[in-house]
Coordinates of C-alpha atoms in Angstrom, one line a residue:
M298 CA 11.6 24.5 8.1
T299 CA 8.1 23.2 8.5
K300 CA 7.5 19.7 7.3
H301 CA 4.7 19.6 4.8
L302 CA 2.9 16.4 3.7
L303 CA 1.0 16.4 0.4
S304 CA -1.4 13.5 0.5
F305 CA -3.0 12.1 -2.6
G306 CA -6.4 10.5 -1.9
H307 CA -6.6 11.5 1.7
G308 CA -8.9 8.8 2.9
F309 CA -9.4 6.4 5.8
S310 CA -5.7 5.5 6.4
A311 CA -4.4 9.0 5.8
R312 CA -7.0 10.5 8.1
A313 CA -5.7 8.2 10.9
L314 CA -2.2 9.5 10.3
T315 CA -3.2 13.2 10.4
P316 CA -3.3 13.8 14.1
L317 CA 0.0 12.1 14.6
L318 CA 1.7 14.4 12.1
L319 CA -0.1 17.5 13.2
A320 CA 1.2 16.9 16.8
Q321 CA 4.7 16.9 15.4
G322 CA 4.2 20.3 13.7
F323 CA 3.6 19.1 10.2
S324 CA 1.3 21.0 7.9
I325 CA -0.9 18.7 5.6
A326 CA -2.7 19.2 2.4
G327 CA -4.8 16.4 1.1
T328 CA -6.6 15.7 -2.2
T329 CA -10.2 14.6 -2.5
R330 CA -12.7 14.5 -5.3
S331 CA -15.7 16.1 -3.8
A332 CA -16.5 19.4 -2.1
E333 CA -18.4 17.6 0.7
K334 CA -15.3 15.5 1.6
A335 CA -13.1 18.6 1.3
E336 CA -15.2 20.3 4.0
A337 CA -14.8 17.3 6.2
L338 CA -11.0 17.3 5.7
A339 CA -10.7 21.0 6.6
A340 CA -12.4 20.2 9.9
T341 CA -9.5 17.8 10.8
G342 CA -6.8 20.4 10.2
V343 CA -6.0 19.3 6.6
R344 CA -5.9 21.8 3.8
P345 CA -8.3 20.2 1.3
L346 CA -7.5 20.2 -2.4
T347 CA -10.2 19.1 -4.9
W348 CA -8.3 17.1 -7.4
P349 CA -8.2 16.5 -10.3
G350 CA -8.9 20.1 -10.9
A351 CA -6.7 22.0 -8.5
D352 CA -3.3 23.3 -9.5
L353 CA -0.8 21.3 -7.4
S354 CA 2.4 23.0 -8.5
G355 CA 2.7 25.1 -5.4
E356 CA 2.0 22.2 -3.1
L357 CA 4.6 20.1 -4.8
E358 CA 7.1 23.0 -4.4
R359 CA 6.3 23.2 -0.7
A360 CA 6.1 19.4 0.0
T361 CA 8.8 17.7 2.0
H362 CA 6.8 14.4 2.2
L363 CA 4.3 12.7 -0.2
L364 CA 1.7 10.0 0.7
I365 CA -0.1 8.2 -2.1
S366 CA -3.3 6.4 -1.2
A367 CA -5.0 6.7 -4.6
A368 CA -5.6 3.4 -6.3
P369 CA -4.5 2.7 -9.8
S370 CA -6.9 2.0 -12.7
A371 CA -6.5 0.2 -16.0
D372 CA -5.0 3.5 -17.2
G373 CA -2.3 3.3 -14.6
D374 CA -1.5 5.3 -11.5
P375 CA -3.6 8.5 -11.5
V376 CA -1.0 10.6 -9.7
L377 CA 1.8 9.6 -12.0
S378 CA -0.4 9.9 -15.1
A379 CA -0.9 13.6 -14.3
L380 CA 2.2 14.6 -12.4
K381 CA 5.1 12.2 -13.0
D382 CA 7.4 14.8 -14.5
D383 CA 6.6 17.3 -11.8
I384 CA 7.2 14.8 -9.0
A385 CA 10.5 13.7 -10.7
K386 CA 11.6 17.3 -10.8
H387 CA 11.1 17.7 -7.0
A388 CA 12.3 14.2 -6.1
P389 CA 15.8 15.3 -4.9
K390 CA 14.4 17.6 -2.2
L391 CA 11.7 15.3 -0.8
E392 CA 12.5 13.6 2.5
W393 CA 10.0 10.7 2.3
V394 CA 7.5 9.3 -0.1
G395 CA 5.0 6.6 0.9
Y396 CA 3.0 4.5 -1.5
L397 CA 0.1 2.5 -0.1
S398 CA -0.1 -0.8 -2.0
T399 CA -1.7 -4.1 -1.1
T400 CA -0.7 -7.6 0.0
G401 CA -2.7 -8.7 -3.1
V402 CA 0.5 -8.3 -5.1
Y403 CA 1.7 -11.6 -3.7
G404 CA -1.3 -13.5 -5.2
D405 CA -2.3 -16.9 -3.8
A406 CA 0.0 -18.9 -1.5
N407 CA -2.5 -21.7 -0.7
G408 CA -2.6 -20.5 2.9
G409 CA 1.2 -20.4 3.2
W410 CA 3.4 -17.5 4.4
V411 CA 4.7 -14.6 2.4
D412 CA 7.0 -11.8 3.2
E413 CA 8.4 -8.7 1.5
N414 CA 10.9 -10.9 -0.6
S415 CA 8.2 -13.2 -1.9
P416 CA 7.6 -13.2 -5.6
L417 CA 4.8 -11.0 -7.0
K418 CA 2.2 -13.1 -8.7
P419 CA -1.2 -11.6 -8.3
S420 CA -4.2 -13.5 -9.7
T421 CA -6.6 -10.6 -9.7
K422 CA -6.7 -7.6 -12.0
R423 CA -6.5 -5.2 -8.9
G424 CA -3.3 -6.9 -7.8
Q425 CA -1.8 -6.8 -11.2
M426 CA -2.5 -3.0 -11.4
R427 CA -0.8 -2.6 -8.1
V428 CA 2.3 -4.4 -9.2
A429 CA 2.5 -2.1 -12.3
A430 CA 1.9 1.0 -10.1
E431 CA 4.7 0.0 -7.7
A432 CA 7.1 -0.4 -10.6
D433 CA 6.0 3.0 -12.0
W434 CA 6.8 4.7 -8.8
R435 CA 10.1 2.9 -8.4
S436 CA 11.1 4.1 -11.9
I437 CA 11.5 7.7 -10.7
S438 CA 15.2 8.2 -9.8
S439 CA 16.1 10.0 -6.6
L440 CA 12.6 9.5 -5.2
P441 CA 12.9 8.4 -1.5
L442 CA 10.1 5.8 -2.0
H443 CA 8.7 3.5 0.7
I444 CA 6.2 0.9 -0.3
F445 CA 3.6 -0.3 2.2
R446 CA 1.6 -3.4 1.3
L447 CA -1.6 -3.4 3.3
A448 CA -3.7 -6.3 4.3
G449 CA -7.5 -5.9 4.9
I450 CA -8.2 -2.7 6.7
Y451 CA -10.6 -2.3 9.5
G452 CA -11.3 0.3 12.2
P453 CA -14.0 2.7 13.5
G454 CA -16.9 2.5 11.1
R455 CA -15.3 -0.4 9.2
G456 CA -16.1 -3.5 11.2
P457 CA -18.5 -6.4 11.2
F458 CA -20.8 -5.3 14.0
S459 CA -23.4 -3.5 12.0
K460 CA -24.0 -6.6 9.7
V461 CA -24.2 -8.9 12.7
R462 CA -26.7 -6.6 14.4
E463 CA -28.8 -6.3 11.3
G464 CA -28.8 -10.1 10.8
T465 CA -27.2 -9.8 7.4
A466 CA -23.7 -11.2 8.3
R467 CA -22.8 -14.7 7.0
R468 CA -19.9 -17.0 7.8
I469 CA -18.6 -17.8 4.3
I470 CA -16.8 -21.2 4.5
K471 CA -14.0 -22.0 2.0
K472 CA -11.7 -24.7 3.2
G473 CA -8.2 -23.4 4.0
Q474 CA -9.1 -19.8 3.5
V475 CA -7.2 -17.3 5.6
F476 CA -6.8 -13.5 5.4
S477 CA -4.5 -11.0 7.1
R478 CA -5.8 -7.8 8.6
I479 CA -4.6 -4.4 9.9
H480 CA -6.3 -1.9 12.2
V481 CA -6.2 1.6 10.7
D482 CA -4.5 3.0 13.9
D483 CA -1.6 0.6 13.3
I484 CA -1.4 1.8 9.7
A485 CA -1.0 5.3 11.1
Q486 CA 1.7 4.4 13.6
I487 CA 3.7 2.4 11.1
L488 CA 3.6 5.3 8.6
A489 CA 4.7 7.7 11.3
A490 CA 7.5 5.4 12.4
S491 CA 8.7 5.2 8.8
I492 CA 8.6 9.0 8.4
A493 CA 10.7 9.3 11.5
R494 CA 13.2 6.7 10.1
P495 CA 13.3 7.1 6.4
N496 CA 14.9 4.2 4.5
P497 CA 14.4 4.8 0.8
G498 CA 13.7 1.7 -1.2
A499 CA 12.2 -0.1 1.8
I500 CA 9.0 -2.3 1.4
Y501 CA 6.9 -3.1 4.5
N502 CA 4.0 -5.4 4.9
M503 CA 1.2 -3.9 7.1
C504 CA -0.7 -6.7 8.9
D505 CA -1.3 -8.0 12.4
D506 CA 0.1 -11.1 13.9
D507 CA -2.8 -13.4 13.4
P508 CA -4.0 -14.4 9.9
A509 CA -7.4 -16.0 10.4
P510 CA -10.3 -17.5 8.5
P511 CA -12.9 -14.8 7.8
Q512 CA -15.7 -16.8 9.4
D513 CA -13.8 -16.8 12.7
V514 CA -13.8 -13.0 12.8
I515 CA -17.6 -12.8 12.1
A516 CA -18.2 -15.4 14.8
H517 CA -16.1 -13.5 17.4
A518 CA -18.0 -10.3 16.6
A519 CA -21.3 -12.1 17.3
E520 CA -19.9 -13.4 20.5
L521 CA -18.8 -9.9 21.6
L522 CA -22.3 -8.7 20.9
D523 CA -23.9 -11.7 22.7
M524 CA -25.8 -12.5 19.6
P525 CA -26.4 -15.8 17.7
L526 CA -23.7 -17.0 15.3
P527 CA -24.5 -15.9 11.8
P528 CA -25.3 -18.8 9.5
E529 CA -22.6 -20.8 7.7
V530 CA -22.8 -20.5 3.9
D531 CA -20.6 -22.6 1.5
F532 CA -18.4 -20.4 -0.7
E533 CA -19.3 -22.2 -3.8
T534 CA -23.0 -21.6 -3.5
A535 CA -22.9 -18.2 -1.6
E536 CA -24.5 -15.2 -3.3
M537 CA -21.7 -12.7 -3.5
T538 CA -20.7 -9.7 -5.7
P539 CA -17.9 -10.4 -8.1
M540 CA -15.7 -8.0 -6.0
A541 CA -16.4 -9.9 -2.8
R542 CA -15.9 -13.3 -4.5
S543 CA -12.5 -12.1 -5.9
F544 CA -11.1 -11.6 -2.4
Y545 CA -11.5 -15.4 -1.8
A546 CA -9.4 -16.1 -4.9
E547 CA -6.2 -15.8 -2.8
S548 CA -5.3 -17.3 0.6
K549 CA -2.1 -16.4 2.4
R550 CA -0.6 -15.6 5.7
V551 CA 1.5 -12.4 5.6
R552 CA 4.6 -11.8 7.7
N553 CA 5.1 -8.5 9.4
D554 CA 8.6 -8.9 11.0
R555 CA 10.1 -6.0 9.1
I556 CA 7.9 -3.3 10.7
K557 CA 9.0 -4.5 14.1
S558 CA 12.7 -5.1 13.4
E559 CA 13.3 -2.0 11.3
L560 CA 10.8 0.5 12.6
G561 CA 10.4 -0.6 16.2
V562 CA 6.7 -0.9 15.9
N563 CA 4.7 -2.6 18.7
L564 CA 1.2 -3.2 17.3
L565 CA -1.7 -1.6 19.1
F566 CA -4.0 -4.4 17.8
P567 CA -1.9 -7.6 17.3
D568 CA -5.0 -9.7 16.4
Y569 CA -8.6 -9.2 15.5
R570 CA -9.9 -10.1 19.0
V571 CA -8.1 -7.1 20.5
G572 CA -9.1 -4.9 17.6
L573 CA -12.8 -5.8 17.6
A574 CA -13.0 -5.4 21.4
S575 CA -11.6 -1.9 21.0
L576 CA -14.0 -1.0 18.2
L577 CA -17.0 -2.1 20.3
E578 CA -15.8 -0.2 23.3
T579 CA -15.4 2.9 21.2
E580 CA -18.9 2.5 19.7
R581 CA -20.4 2.1 23.1
G582 CA -18.4 5.0 24.6
S583 CA -19.6 7.3 21.8
G584 CA -23.2 6.3 22.1
Q585 CA -23.4 4.7 18.7
V586 CA -25.1 1.6 20.1

């Protein structure tokens, strides 16, 4: 029987997973909201589904695996709002369900360490909505659910180099602030490892080994480009969007032991230095710079 992944919100992380699953003989259908993005998905070997709008009953009947990347809103999880009963009906025959959440569910730890057993105490509205969405997915009995809590995602096309080159990068300084990160290719290999070793009910943090102050990452990017260090700006007086400022409301170091001990994952990019060097090499190799 062909393994079939139905992917809701087939974006940056799901696209990185695509070639790994296609190489294993999976078929993949992914939802997107626009016809332009649907055309791009089709070029990667994914059957595009413009949703909301498309009838997904046949896809749910066929699916052996579900991946949910769609973010919740104030109205709840968009997938469950539309399809919870249908998903519950098919739950017993599904082999694996992955829900992509965020390490924001842990809230602020004042720079301390958190792991998958840490209490959930988000201080942002986005984090609170994620906690509610996780609980909503867990409420479906018989669903082979795996929750993945992602740190800040970077990868090809999502790195600091363009801002450094353009002279718009800044080193925002907030005492004690640290973030965890994860390269998109490591997200893909962790998901693939979980699909190969299902453990319903499991929760995994997705992050690298080196939580670091954000200004250090910007500085290292400038060093790699052999460009001057971007200016330091105090967080309290920095001009920032409300969204950008909210990311600084929480400071924590996230442990990733479980992806290694349970899934046998060896990170491709264990810290931002390795990750940024790889991104720059890829850019230069493709003629983007």
